Amino acid sequence: MHLVAIGGSDAGISAALRARELDPSVDVTVVVADAYPNFSICGIPYFFSREVQPWQSLAHRTHADLEATGMNLRLETFATSIDVAGHRLAVRAIDGTESTIDYDALMVGTGALPSQAGIDGLDVLGPEDGVHVIHSMGDTFALDRFLETRNPETAIIVGAGYVGLEMAEAFTVRGIKTTQIQRGPEVLSTLDPELGALVHTELTDHGVTVVTDTTVNRVDKTGDSLTVSATHDGEPVTHTADVVLVVVGVRPNTDLLERAGASLGAGRAVVVDDTMRTGLPDVFAAGDGVTTHHRLLGTTYLPLGTTAHKQGRVAGENALGGTARFAGSVGTQVVKVFDLVASRTGLREHEAVAAGFAPVSTTAIADDHKRYYPGAQPISIRVTGDSRDGRLLGAQLVGRLGTETAKRVDTYAVALHAGLTVEQVSELDLSYTPPLGSPWDAVQVATQAWSREHRQAVTA
Amino acid sequence: MHLVAIGGSDAGISAALRARELDPSVDVTVVVADAYPNFSICGIPYFFSREVQPWQSLAHRTHADLEATGMNLRLETFATSIDVAGHRLAVRAIDGTESTIDYDALMVGTGALPSQAGIDGLDVLGPEDGVHVIHSMGDTFALDRFLETRNPETAIIVGAGYVGLEMAEAFTVRGIKTTQIQRGPEVLSTLDPELGALVHTELTDHGVTVVTDTTVNRVDKTGDSLTVSATHDGEPVTHTADVVLVVVGVRPNTDLLERAGASLGAGRAVVVDDTMRTGLPDVFAAGDGVTTHHRLLGTTYLPLGTTAHKQGRVAGENALGGTARFAGSVGTQVVKVFDLVASRTGLREHEAVAAGFAPVSTTAIADDHKRYYPGAQPISIRVTGDSRDGRLLGAQLVGRLGTETAKRVDTYAVALHAGLTVEQVSELDLSYTPPLGSPWDAVQVATQAWSREHRQAVTA
């Protein structure tokens, strides 16, 4: 039995680890396009903030750790095509040498590629010009080199999602005056604007210039200066800086599987079932390149590292003849922005409406622990539930670092997984001690506020 | 409609608040034995550590807050007997005046009384002698007066449960040299000794002398010195100190309801059903005086403030003709001891065996967040599951302050509530960002370790 996994990031490595864990006799080869298998892409902003040094620390496992599990690594090797009928993968090494690898099962974890969001100029301007993306260790080294040799004083970050916000913090920590440009009305558009506004304030409190409702059209270079041209309220505006970072999301990297005959679905990602099969014989796929089963939405595209780990694990088990199923995501996400933690799980109202629910929401503010004990801090919590049957549909939380906001969102995430109602969250037996909670946890103060506001609708 | 609640602590006040919330036209009277309604008994140790000052801060709500909800408070009024047929409660005011209160529904929240664990001398020695309990604000004032006027240099704490441990910290913070005496083999006997040992080390690291396997038999006074006589390994031993605090648990305070004809059950607590009815017409009861529905154990006695709040809320709703049911406890508990947080939920092995399960356990150590990000700390997690069907039965966690251990136990608590298997916990979509978690959360590193060790047993 020979399992070949393509991709050195979460999905590919998880599949390989799971296969080796379940059956140490199975041959496992991981084909990795670059020289950096199993690096934590989510950790890159903390390399730039200098909290994580050296860059080698970003490896979840070292090359030696991985090889100690018994898997074979083919680094700097690019998968060029799949011969599905022949069970053979064609690859090209960094020196241009072409070869093939026979497989019994193939697991494709080629992930996603950075989106360019239709911005002109990104095709001609690159790292040497000061225009960067950060999607790989190669990108990371290029930006690091630029920062170390050019010492930019000003930066523009196009995008205000998770990575954009983390990089705004990193640049600010390094003393680079940063402007963050967001297309929508508020930063962190995965939250409702009411909660995103708290993150906005945290950014400006730390000196970041935040520009919203602004769509970037192009980037130009004049001498050492970069000019970002954008549209704001229908009027053209420009911003200039020494370095521009474009972090406007990703698109699934499906080329290899598409050419092999796989189907594309939600978000133009490769369609997989809950066993992570692509429909091509013995070809599995997982991670940022494939569709995701969402327990409330059905099939969607929602690239997240946590999901890639889980899907990869399922694929690794099933490649060996197992019967594992991906249990589904509920879209749990969290980000730290300076001293603030913003998280969400489940659906926001517009997403819930699109999925056929009848959502209503309530925002509450509850202390992380008993106010009489020193250091209590408010957490803003927005709960969304179905007005017809009271089912919990989602929650968004913003609290300061130290308020256990990151793990409080997990309480809602488990409740969503289990299909609980908002009322049932109020009934949960959650932990309490005055320095760390309240007899009704903040999570439940919020669900009770929802029930007070919407109780009549639900029980009617 | 007149609802009378007896008891100014969690159960009584929760019932009164819920009734007023649901129907502002209902008359609600709360009969409180002392002058301190709605005080946080769980907060008392932090008054002694001086983190909470003045003592008035310990009120969840002030007297004025409570009256603003429209409830009537009868303070310093002791409920002496219930005329069930006549729907009439007899009370005695602090000045000795006897009177009666007619009710339509009665909710009894008389709570628990401190146990004396068969220790001789506690009947004759009291606060003026330096022998204390802390179960009420009156006890609190007595101990505070003793500490302020006598300035004891040494203390003995009999018992090493939640309050005992918190008071060991408080005494130590005040500079009182403290000896903690525990009957069992390890402190915090609600955890397995392997995890309790971590708490033991935290105590000794902060200068507390910990004495285990030692059963206290009597307390004597000689001059200003108190001598605690005990048995250790069958041999008599003595310890002396300036002040002795006895915190060896509680027993349900059932006198009033017993005399009215209520039945006693588990732990000699008053039997109630899930609607919080006692079986006596229109008499409800909730809190530390009654039996508890535990979702894994069935009916048990497990006095906890969180449970009292929930039961009181159910009783308040049902007293008004509602159909609420107490959803059940899973025994979630947490305590902070100096810089350590120890928590548990569900069952330990011996409890699970007694309840007919086939428990097996695995202990794992997992970082609270990615190790490459500064400040990562290990959390010790012991997972118990059923070897027959893989059902999650319980979890115990010990981690340092700041590791979100208190809210990580809640993930297991929700999973227990929902009846998930250990494997299903590994499938949950939990939050991740490098400063606050890992792609597989510590909670899941532990469940995966359990699955690795016990997988064959479960799938066989």
PDB file of N, CA and C in Angstrom, chain A residues 18 21 40 42-43 46 51-52 57 60 306 309-310 317 327 329-332 334 336 370 372-374 404 406-407 410 413 417 427-432 434-435 439-441 452 455, chain B residues 21 40 42-43 46 51-52 57 60 306 309-310 313 317 327 329-332 334 336 370 372-374 404 406-407 410 413 417 427-432 434-435 439 441 452 455:
ATOM      1  N   ARG A  18      -1.937  10.570   9.929  1.00  0.00           N
ATOM      2  CA  ARG A  18      -3.001   9.669  10.341  1.00  0.00           C
ATOM      3  C   ARG A  18      -2.775   8.269   9.773  1.00  0.00           C
ATOM      4  N   GLU A  21      -0.070   6.635  11.683  1.00  0.00           N
ATOM      5  CA  GLU A  21      -0.517   6.306  13.035  1.00  0.00           C
ATOM      6  C   GLU A  21      -1.348   5.022  13.036  1.00  0.00           C
ATOM      7  N   SER A  40       3.539  26.539   9.919  1.00  0.00           N
ATOM      8  CA  SER A  40       2.305  27.158  10.377  1.00  0.00           C
ATOM      9  C   SER A  40       2.139  28.490   9.657  1.00  0.00           C
ATOM     10  N   CYS A  42      -0.446  30.223   9.608  1.00  0.00           N
ATOM     11  CA  CYS A  42      -1.146  31.121  10.539  1.00  0.00           C
ATOM     12  C   CYS A  42      -0.190  31.859  11.470  1.00  0.00           C
ATOM     13  N   GLY A  43       1.030  31.357  11.578  1.00  0.00           N
ATOM     14  CA  GLY A  43       1.979  31.972  12.499  1.00  0.00           C
ATOM     15  C   GLY A  43       2.825  33.064  11.872  1.00  0.00           C
ATOM     16  N   TYR A  46       3.326  36.582  13.311  1.00  0.00           N
ATOM     17  CA  TYR A  46       4.083  36.675  14.564  1.00  0.00           C
ATOM     18  C   TYR A  46       5.582  36.586  14.327  1.00  0.00           C
ATOM     19  N   GLU A  51       7.679  38.308  17.521  1.00  0.00           N
ATOM     20  CA  GLU A  51       7.351  37.469  18.676  1.00  0.00           C
ATOM     21  C   GLU A  51       7.840  36.048  18.457  1.00  0.00           C
ATOM     22  N   VAL A  52       7.925  35.634  17.200  1.00  0.00           N
ATOM     23  CA  VAL A  52       8.423  34.293  16.869  1.00  0.00           C
ATOM     24  C   VAL A  52       9.706  34.440  16.061  1.00  0.00           C
ATOM     25  N   SER A  57      11.096  28.309  13.815  1.00  0.00           N
ATOM     26  CA  SER A  57      10.170  27.980  14.905  1.00  0.00           C
ATOM     27  C   SER A  57       8.743  27.798  14.422  1.00  0.00           C
ATOM     28  N   HIS A  60       5.348  23.329  12.587  1.00  0.00           N
ATOM     29  CA  HIS A  60       4.599  22.500  13.544  1.00  0.00           C
ATOM     30  C   HIS A  60       5.480  21.334  13.972  1.00  0.00           C
ATOM     31  N   THR A 306      -8.080  24.683  10.720  1.00  0.00           N
ATOM     32  CA  THR A 306      -8.646  23.641  11.586  1.00  0.00           C
ATOM     33  C   THR A 306      -9.401  22.606  10.763  1.00  0.00           C
ATOM     34  N   HIS A 309      -6.984  20.310   8.850  1.00  0.00           N
ATOM     35  CA  HIS A 309      -6.463  19.251   9.712  1.00  0.00           C
ATOM     36  C   HIS A 309      -7.464  18.100   9.822  1.00  0.00           C
ATOM     37  N   LYS A 310      -8.722  18.455  10.075  1.00  0.00           N
ATOM     38  CA  LYS A 310      -9.735  17.406  10.289  1.00  0.00           C
ATOM     39  C   LYS A 310      -9.995  16.618   9.006  1.00  0.00           C
ATOM     40  N   GLU A 317      -7.284   8.286   6.967  1.00  0.00           N
ATOM     41  CA  GLU A 317      -7.885   7.051   7.484  1.00  0.00           C
ATOM     42  C   GLU A 317      -8.586   6.284   6.356  1.00  0.00           C
ATOM     43  N   ALA A 327     -17.070  15.343  10.092  1.00  0.00           N
ATOM     44  CA  ALA A 327     -18.319  15.634  10.814  1.00  0.00           C
ATOM     45  C   ALA A 327     -18.882  16.998  10.465  1.00  0.00           C
ATOM     46  N   SER A 329     -17.979  21.408   9.612  1.00  0.00           N
ATOM     47  CA  SER A 329     -17.554  22.653  10.247  1.00  0.00           C
ATOM     48  C   SER A 329     -18.772  23.406  10.751  1.00  0.00           C
ATOM     49  N   VAL A 330     -18.560  24.264  11.749  1.00  0.00           N
ATOM     50  CA  VAL A 330     -19.586  25.257  12.065  1.00  0.00           C
ATOM     51  C   VAL A 330     -19.015  26.667  11.897  1.00  0.00           C
ATOM     52  N   GLY A 331     -17.838  26.739  11.253  1.00  0.00           N
ATOM     53  CA  GLY A 331     -17.286  28.050  10.911  1.00  0.00           C
ATOM     54  C   GLY A 331     -16.695  28.814  12.082  1.00  0.00           C
ATOM     55  N   THR A 332     -16.096  28.092  13.039  1.00  0.00           N
ATOM     56  CA  THR A 332     -15.517  28.744  14.204  1.00  0.00           C
ATOM     57  C   THR A 332     -14.190  29.419  13.846  1.00  0.00           C
ATOM     58  N   VAL A 334     -11.262  32.689  15.184  1.00  0.00           N
ATOM     59  CA  VAL A 334     -10.867  33.671  16.201  1.00  0.00           C
ATOM     60  C   VAL A 334      -9.622  34.400  15.731  1.00  0.00           C
ATOM     61  N   LYS A 336      -6.664  37.477  17.216  1.00  0.00           N
ATOM     62  CA  LYS A 336      -6.187  38.444  18.205  1.00  0.00           C
ATOM     63  C   LYS A 336      -5.720  39.682  17.450  1.00  0.00           C
ATOM     64  N   LYS A 370     -16.741  37.658  37.829  1.00  0.00           N
ATOM     65  CA  LYS A 370     -17.474  38.476  38.783  1.00  0.00           C
ATOM     66  C   LYS A 370     -16.815  39.844  38.896  1.00  0.00           C
ATOM     67  N   TYR A 372     -16.783  41.955  41.178  1.00  0.00           N
ATOM     68  CA  TYR A 372     -16.118  42.316  42.439  1.00  0.00           C
ATOM     69  C   TYR A 372     -14.668  41.856  42.482  1.00  0.00           C
ATOM     70  N   TYR A 373     -14.333  40.852  41.678  1.00  0.00           N
ATOM     71  CA  TYR A 373     -12.951  40.370  41.665  1.00  0.00           C
ATOM     72  C   TYR A 373     -12.146  41.227  40.686  1.00  0.00           C
ATOM     73  N   PRO A 374     -10.935  41.619  41.052  1.00  0.00           N
ATOM     74  CA  PRO A 374     -10.194  42.567  40.203  1.00  0.00           C
ATOM     75  C   PRO A 374     -10.026  42.093  38.763  1.00  0.00           C
ATOM     76  N   GLU A 404     -10.738  34.934  28.165  1.00  0.00           N
ATOM     77  CA  GLU A 404     -11.093  33.578  27.732  1.00  0.00           C
ATOM     78  C   GLU A 404     -12.172  33.597  26.637  1.00  0.00           C
ATOM     79  N   ALA A 406     -11.615  33.349  23.467  1.00  0.00           N
ATOM     80  CA  ALA A 406     -11.313  32.359  22.425  1.00  0.00           C
ATOM     81  C   ALA A 406     -11.918  31.013  22.764  1.00  0.00           C
ATOM     82  N   LYS A 407     -11.950  30.670  24.044  1.00  0.00           N
ATOM     83  CA  LYS A 407     -12.500  29.361  24.393  1.00  0.00           C
ATOM     84  C   LYS A 407     -13.972  29.464  24.780  1.00  0.00           C
ATOM     85  N   ASP A 410     -16.033  28.492  21.883  1.00  0.00           N
ATOM     86  CA  ASP A 410     -16.125  27.041  21.705  1.00  0.00           C
ATOM     87  C   ASP A 410     -17.386  26.459  22.349  1.00  0.00           C
ATOM     88  N   ALA A 413     -19.790  26.780  19.827  1.00  0.00           N
ATOM     89  CA  ALA A 413     -19.456  25.891  18.706  1.00  0.00           C
ATOM     90  C   ALA A 413     -19.931  24.464  18.988  1.00  0.00           C
ATOM     91  N   HIS A 417     -22.782  22.359  17.045  1.00  0.00           N
ATOM     92  CA  HIS A 417     -22.509  20.999  16.566  1.00  0.00           C
ATOM     93  C   HIS A 417     -23.624  20.056  17.009  1.00  0.00           C
ATOM     94  N   GLU A 427     -29.026  26.412  29.823  1.00  0.00           N
ATOM     95  CA  GLU A 427     -29.136  25.288  30.767  1.00  0.00           C
ATOM     96  C   GLU A 427     -27.820  24.540  30.963  1.00  0.00           C
ATOM     97  N   LEU A 428     -26.807  24.877  30.176  1.00  0.00           N
ATOM     98  CA  LEU A 428     -25.556  24.111  30.235  1.00  0.00           C
ATOM     99  C   LEU A 428     -24.847  24.310  31.568  1.00  0.00           C
ATOM    100  N   ASP A 429     -24.183  23.277  32.005  1.00  0.00           N
ATOM    101  CA  ASP A 429     -23.467  23.291  33.284  1.00  0.00           C
ATOM    102  C   ASP A 429     -22.029  23.747  33.031  1.00  0.00           C
ATOM    103  N   LEU A 430     -21.831  25.062  33.044  1.00  0.00           N
ATOM    104  CA  LEU A 430     -20.519  25.645  32.731  1.00  0.00           C
ATOM    105  C   LEU A 430     -19.775  25.986  34.017  1.00  0.00           C
ATOM    106  N   SER A 431     -18.481  26.096  33.921  1.00  0.00           N
ATOM    107  CA  SER A 431     -17.667  26.255  35.131  1.00  0.00           C
ATOM    108  C   SER A 431     -17.784  27.658  35.707  1.00  0.00           C
ATOM    109  N   TYR A 432     -17.650  27.735  37.011  1.00  0.00           N
ATOM    110  CA  TYR A 432     -17.701  29.031  37.705  1.00  0.00           C
ATOM    111  C   TYR A 432     -16.778  29.063  38.899  1.00  0.00           C
ATOM    112  N   PRO A 434     -15.271  32.805  41.031  1.00  0.00           N
ATOM    113  CA  PRO A 434     -15.338  34.265  40.854  1.00  0.00           C
ATOM    114  C   PRO A 434     -14.205  34.886  40.029  1.00  0.00           C
ATOM    115  N   PRO A 435     -12.948  34.398  40.122  1.00  0.00           N
ATOM    116  CA  PRO A 435     -11.897  35.054  39.320  1.00  0.00           C
ATOM    117  C   PRO A 435     -11.977  34.732  37.833  1.00  0.00           C
ATOM    118  N   PRO A 439     -21.823  32.792  37.934  1.00  0.00           N
ATOM    119  CA  PRO A 439     -22.744  31.653  38.069  1.00  0.00           C
ATOM    120  C   PRO A 439     -23.520  31.392  36.767  1.00  0.00           C
ATOM    121  N   TRP A 440     -23.964  32.459  36.118  1.00  0.00           N
ATOM    122  CA  TRP A 440     -24.401  32.345  34.729  1.00  0.00           C
ATOM    123  C   TRP A 440     -23.234  32.867  33.920  1.00  0.00           C
ATOM    124  N   ASP A 441     -22.590  31.999  33.178  1.00  0.00           N
ATOM    125  CA  ASP A 441     -21.436  32.446  32.407  1.00  0.00           C
ATOM    126  C   ASP A 441     -21.845  33.525  31.395  1.00  0.00           C
ATOM    127  N   ARG A 452     -34.974  36.672  26.345  1.00  0.00           N
ATOM    128  CA  ARG A 452     -35.880  37.729  26.823  1.00  0.00           C
ATOM    129  C   ARG A 452     -36.453  38.519  25.660  1.00  0.00           C
ATOM    130  N   ARG A 455     -38.320  35.617  23.162  1.00  0.00           N
ATOM    131  CA  ARG A 455     -39.052  34.493  23.740  1.00  0.00           C
ATOM    132  C   ARG A 455     -40.467  34.358  23.188  1.00  0.00           C
TER     133      ARG A 455
ATOM    134  N   GLU B  21     -39.407  38.500  36.498  1.00  0.00           N
ATOM    135  CA  GLU B  21     -39.086  38.724  35.082  1.00  0.00           C
ATOM    136  C   GLU B  21     -40.241  38.260  34.194  1.00  0.00           C
ATOM    137  N   SER B  40     -22.414  36.761  47.471  1.00  0.00           N
ATOM    138  CA  SER B  40     -21.663  35.714  46.794  1.00  0.00           C
ATOM    139  C   SER B  40     -20.802  34.986  47.810  1.00  0.00           C
ATOM    140  N   CYS B  42     -19.297  32.301  47.349  1.00  0.00           N
ATOM    141  CA  CYS B  42     -18.082  31.854  46.651  1.00  0.00           C
ATOM    142  C   CYS B  42     -16.996  32.923  46.653  1.00  0.00           C
ATOM    143  N   GLY B  43     -17.383  34.166  46.919  1.00  0.00           N
ATOM    144  CA  GLY B  43     -16.399  35.247  46.863  1.00  0.00           C
ATOM    145  C   GLY B  43     -15.708  35.516  48.183  1.00  0.00           C
ATOM    146  N   TYR B  46     -11.933  35.786  48.680  1.00  0.00           N
ATOM    147  CA  TYR B  46     -11.268  36.948  48.066  1.00  0.00           C
ATOM    148  C   TYR B  46     -11.442  38.199  48.899  1.00  0.00           C
ATOM    149  N   GLU B  51      -8.445  40.990  48.015  1.00  0.00           N
ATOM    150  CA  GLU B  51      -8.667  41.352  46.614  1.00  0.00           C
ATOM    151  C   GLU B  51     -10.033  41.998  46.438  1.00  0.00           C
ATOM    152  N   VAL B  52     -10.972  41.652  47.313  1.00  0.00           N
ATOM    153  CA  VAL B  52     -12.308  42.252  47.268  1.00  0.00           C
ATOM    154  C   VAL B  52     -12.534  43.029  48.564  1.00  0.00           C
ATOM    155  N   SER B  57     -18.982  44.673  48.529  1.00  0.00           N
ATOM    156  CA  SER B  57     -18.787  44.360  47.107  1.00  0.00           C
ATOM    157  C   SER B  57     -19.192  42.932  46.775  1.00  0.00           C
ATOM    158  N   HIS B  60     -24.057  40.132  44.910  1.00  0.00           N
ATOM    159  CA  HIS B  60     -24.364  40.038  43.474  1.00  0.00           C
ATOM    160  C   HIS B  60     -25.204  41.249  43.083  1.00  0.00           C
ATOM    161  N   THR B 306     -23.795  27.129  40.784  1.00  0.00           N
ATOM    162  CA  THR B 306     -24.324  27.199  39.419  1.00  0.00           C
ATOM    163  C   THR B 306     -25.631  26.413  39.316  1.00  0.00           C
ATOM    164  N   HIS B 309     -28.524  28.297  41.023  1.00  0.00           N
ATOM    165  CA  HIS B 309     -29.081  29.335  40.152  1.00  0.00           C
ATOM    166  C   HIS B 309     -30.059  28.736  39.142  1.00  0.00           C
ATOM    167  N   LYS B 310     -29.648  27.636  38.531  1.00  0.00           N
ATOM    168  CA  LYS B 310     -30.482  27.052  37.477  1.00  0.00           C
ATOM    169  C   LYS B 310     -31.763  26.465  38.057  1.00  0.00           C
ATOM    170  N   ARG B 313     -34.189  29.164  39.085  1.00  0.00           N
ATOM    171  CA  ARG B 313     -34.841  29.763  37.913  1.00  0.00           C
ATOM    172  C   ARG B 313     -36.004  28.879  37.438  1.00  0.00           C
ATOM    173  N   GLU B 317     -40.099  29.821  37.597  1.00  0.00           N
ATOM    174  CA  GLU B 317     -40.974  29.760  36.424  1.00  0.00           C
ATOM    175  C   GLU B 317     -42.174  28.845  36.694  1.00  0.00           C
ATOM    176  N   ALA B 327     -32.478  20.880  33.438  1.00  0.00           N
ATOM    177  CA  ALA B 327     -31.901  20.005  32.409  1.00  0.00           C
ATOM    178  C   ALA B 327     -30.849  19.066  32.975  1.00  0.00           C
ATOM    179  N   SER B 329     -27.293  18.591  35.830  1.00  0.00           N
ATOM    180  CA  SER B 329     -25.897  18.956  36.027  1.00  0.00           C
ATOM    181  C   SER B 329     -25.003  17.907  35.366  1.00  0.00           C
ATOM    182  N   VAL B 330     -23.790  18.314  35.014  1.00  0.00           N
ATOM    183  CA  VAL B 330     -22.769  17.315  34.687  1.00  0.00           C
ATOM    184  C   VAL B 330     -21.586  17.452  35.653  1.00  0.00           C
ATOM    185  N   GLY B 331     -21.800  18.233  36.726  1.00  0.00           N
ATOM    186  CA  GLY B 331     -20.779  18.307  37.771  1.00  0.00           C
ATOM    187  C   GLY B 331     -19.568  19.144  37.418  1.00  0.00           C
ATOM    188  N   THR B 332     -19.785  20.215  36.645  1.00  0.00           N
ATOM    189  CA  THR B 332     -18.660  21.064  36.247  1.00  0.00           C
ATOM    190  C   THR B 332     -18.215  21.948  37.409  1.00  0.00           C
ATOM    191  N   VAL B 334     -14.663  24.402  38.991  1.00  0.00           N
ATOM    192  CA  VAL B 334     -13.327  24.956  38.749  1.00  0.00           C
ATOM    193  C   VAL B 334     -12.886  25.724  39.983  1.00  0.00           C
ATOM    194  N   LYS B 336      -9.442  28.291  41.364  1.00  0.00           N
ATOM    195  CA  LYS B 336      -8.115  28.905  41.186  1.00  0.00           C
ATOM    196  C   LYS B 336      -7.352  28.758  42.499  1.00  0.00           C
ATOM    197  N   LYS B 370      -0.006  27.555  20.490  1.00  0.00           N
ATOM    198  CA  LYS B 370       1.155  27.105  19.727  1.00  0.00           C
ATOM    199  C   LYS B 370       2.431  27.441  20.491  1.00  0.00           C
ATOM    200  N   TYR B 372       5.348  27.950  19.542  1.00  0.00           N
ATOM    201  CA  TYR B 372       6.255  28.970  19.001  1.00  0.00           C
ATOM    202  C   TYR B 372       5.880  30.385  19.436  1.00  0.00           C
ATOM    203  N   TYR B 373       4.610  30.567  19.820  1.00  0.00           N
ATOM    204  CA  TYR B 373       4.186  31.906  20.256  1.00  0.00           C
ATOM    205  C   TYR B 373       4.507  32.042  21.744  1.00  0.00           C
ATOM    206  N   PRO B 374       5.046  33.198  22.162  1.00  0.00           N
ATOM    207  CA  PRO B 374       5.504  33.316  23.554  1.00  0.00           C
ATOM    208  C   PRO B 374       4.425  32.974  24.583  1.00  0.00           C
ATOM    209  N   GLU B 404      -6.777  29.626  29.799  1.00  0.00           N
ATOM    210  CA  GLU B 404      -8.185  29.409  29.433  1.00  0.00           C
ATOM    211  C   GLU B 404      -8.672  28.006  29.819  1.00  0.00           C
ATOM    212  N   ALA B 406     -10.323  27.279  32.503  1.00  0.00           N
ATOM    213  CA  ALA B 406     -11.672  27.340  33.077  1.00  0.00           C
ATOM    214  C   ALA B 406     -12.730  27.225  31.991  1.00  0.00           C
ATOM    215  N   LYS B 407     -12.448  27.785  30.814  1.00  0.00           N
ATOM    216  CA  LYS B 407     -13.463  27.714  29.770  1.00  0.00           C
ATOM    217  C   LYS B 407     -13.216  26.533  28.839  1.00  0.00           C
ATOM    218  N   ASP B 410     -15.416  23.750  29.808  1.00  0.00           N
ATOM    219  CA  ASP B 410     -16.793  23.902  29.320  1.00  0.00           C
ATOM    220  C   ASP B 410     -17.021  23.166  28.000  1.00  0.00           C
ATOM    221  N   ALA B 413     -17.910  19.941  29.043  1.00  0.00           N
ATOM    222  CA  ALA B 413     -19.204  19.979  29.733  1.00  0.00           C
ATOM    223  C   ALA B 413     -20.351  19.975  28.716  1.00  0.00           C
ATOM    224  N   HIS B 417     -23.129  17.109  28.113  1.00  0.00           N
ATOM    225  CA  HIS B 417     -24.562  17.447  28.084  1.00  0.00           C
ATOM    226  C   HIS B 417     -25.214  16.829  26.842  1.00  0.00           C
ATOM    227  N   GLU B 427     -13.770  15.799  16.749  1.00  0.00           N
ATOM    228  CA  GLU B 427     -14.337  16.316  15.495  1.00  0.00           C
ATOM    229  C   GLU B 427     -14.904  17.726  15.634  1.00  0.00           C
ATOM    230  N   LEU B 428     -14.961  18.243  16.856  1.00  0.00           N
ATOM    231  CA  LEU B 428     -15.603  19.549  17.069  1.00  0.00           C
ATOM    232  C   LEU B 428     -14.804  20.671  16.421  1.00  0.00           C
ATOM    233  N   ASP B 429     -15.533  21.664  15.947  1.00  0.00           N
ATOM    234  CA  ASP B 429     -14.918  22.804  15.263  1.00  0.00           C
ATOM    235  C   ASP B 429     -14.618  23.890  16.302  1.00  0.00           C
ATOM    236  N   LEU B 430     -13.447  23.788  16.909  1.00  0.00           N
ATOM    237  CA  LEU B 430     -13.053  24.702  17.992  1.00  0.00           C
ATOM    238  C   LEU B 430     -12.153  25.809  17.440  1.00  0.00           C
ATOM    239  N   SER B 431     -12.102  26.904  18.155  1.00  0.00           N
ATOM    240  CA  SER B 431     -11.398  28.083  17.630  1.00  0.00           C
ATOM    241  C   SER B 431      -9.884  27.905  17.682  1.00  0.00           C
ATOM    242  N   TYR B 432      -9.223  28.538  16.736  1.00  0.00           N
ATOM    243  CA  TYR B 432      -7.757  28.489  16.682  1.00  0.00           C
ATOM    244  C   TYR B 432      -7.163  29.788  16.162  1.00  0.00           C
ATOM    245  N   PRO B 434      -2.855  31.192  16.673  1.00  0.00           N
ATOM    246  CA  PRO B 434      -1.641  30.743  17.369  1.00  0.00           C
ATOM    247  C   PRO B 434      -1.454  31.293  18.788  1.00  0.00           C
ATOM    248  N   PRO B 435      -1.828  32.552  19.083  1.00  0.00           N
ATOM    249  CA  PRO B 435      -1.603  33.020  20.461  1.00  0.00           C
ATOM    250  C   PRO B 435      -2.571  32.414  21.477  1.00  0.00           C
ATOM    251  N   PRO B 439      -4.324  24.098  16.144  1.00  0.00           N
ATOM    252  CA  PRO B 439      -5.284  23.579  15.162  1.00  0.00           C
ATOM    253  C   PRO B 439      -6.115  22.423  15.734  1.00  0.00           C
ATOM    254  N   ASP B 441      -7.205  21.677  19.262  1.00  0.00           N
ATOM    255  CA  ASP B 441      -7.141  22.299  20.572  1.00  0.00           C
ATOM    256  C   ASP B 441      -6.645  21.304  21.628  1.00  0.00           C
ATOM    257  N   ARG B 452      -6.289   6.908  20.934  1.00  0.00           N
ATOM    258  CA  ARG B 452      -5.135   6.083  20.562  1.00  0.00           C
ATOM    259  C   ARG B 452      -4.967   4.930  21.547  1.00  0.00           C
ATOM    260  N   ARG B 455      -8.701   2.875  21.510  1.00  0.00           N
ATOM    261  CA  ARG B 455      -9.437   2.693  20.267  1.00  0.00           C
ATOM    262  C   ARG B 455      -9.821   1.236  20.022  1.00  0.00           C
TER     263      ARG B 455
END
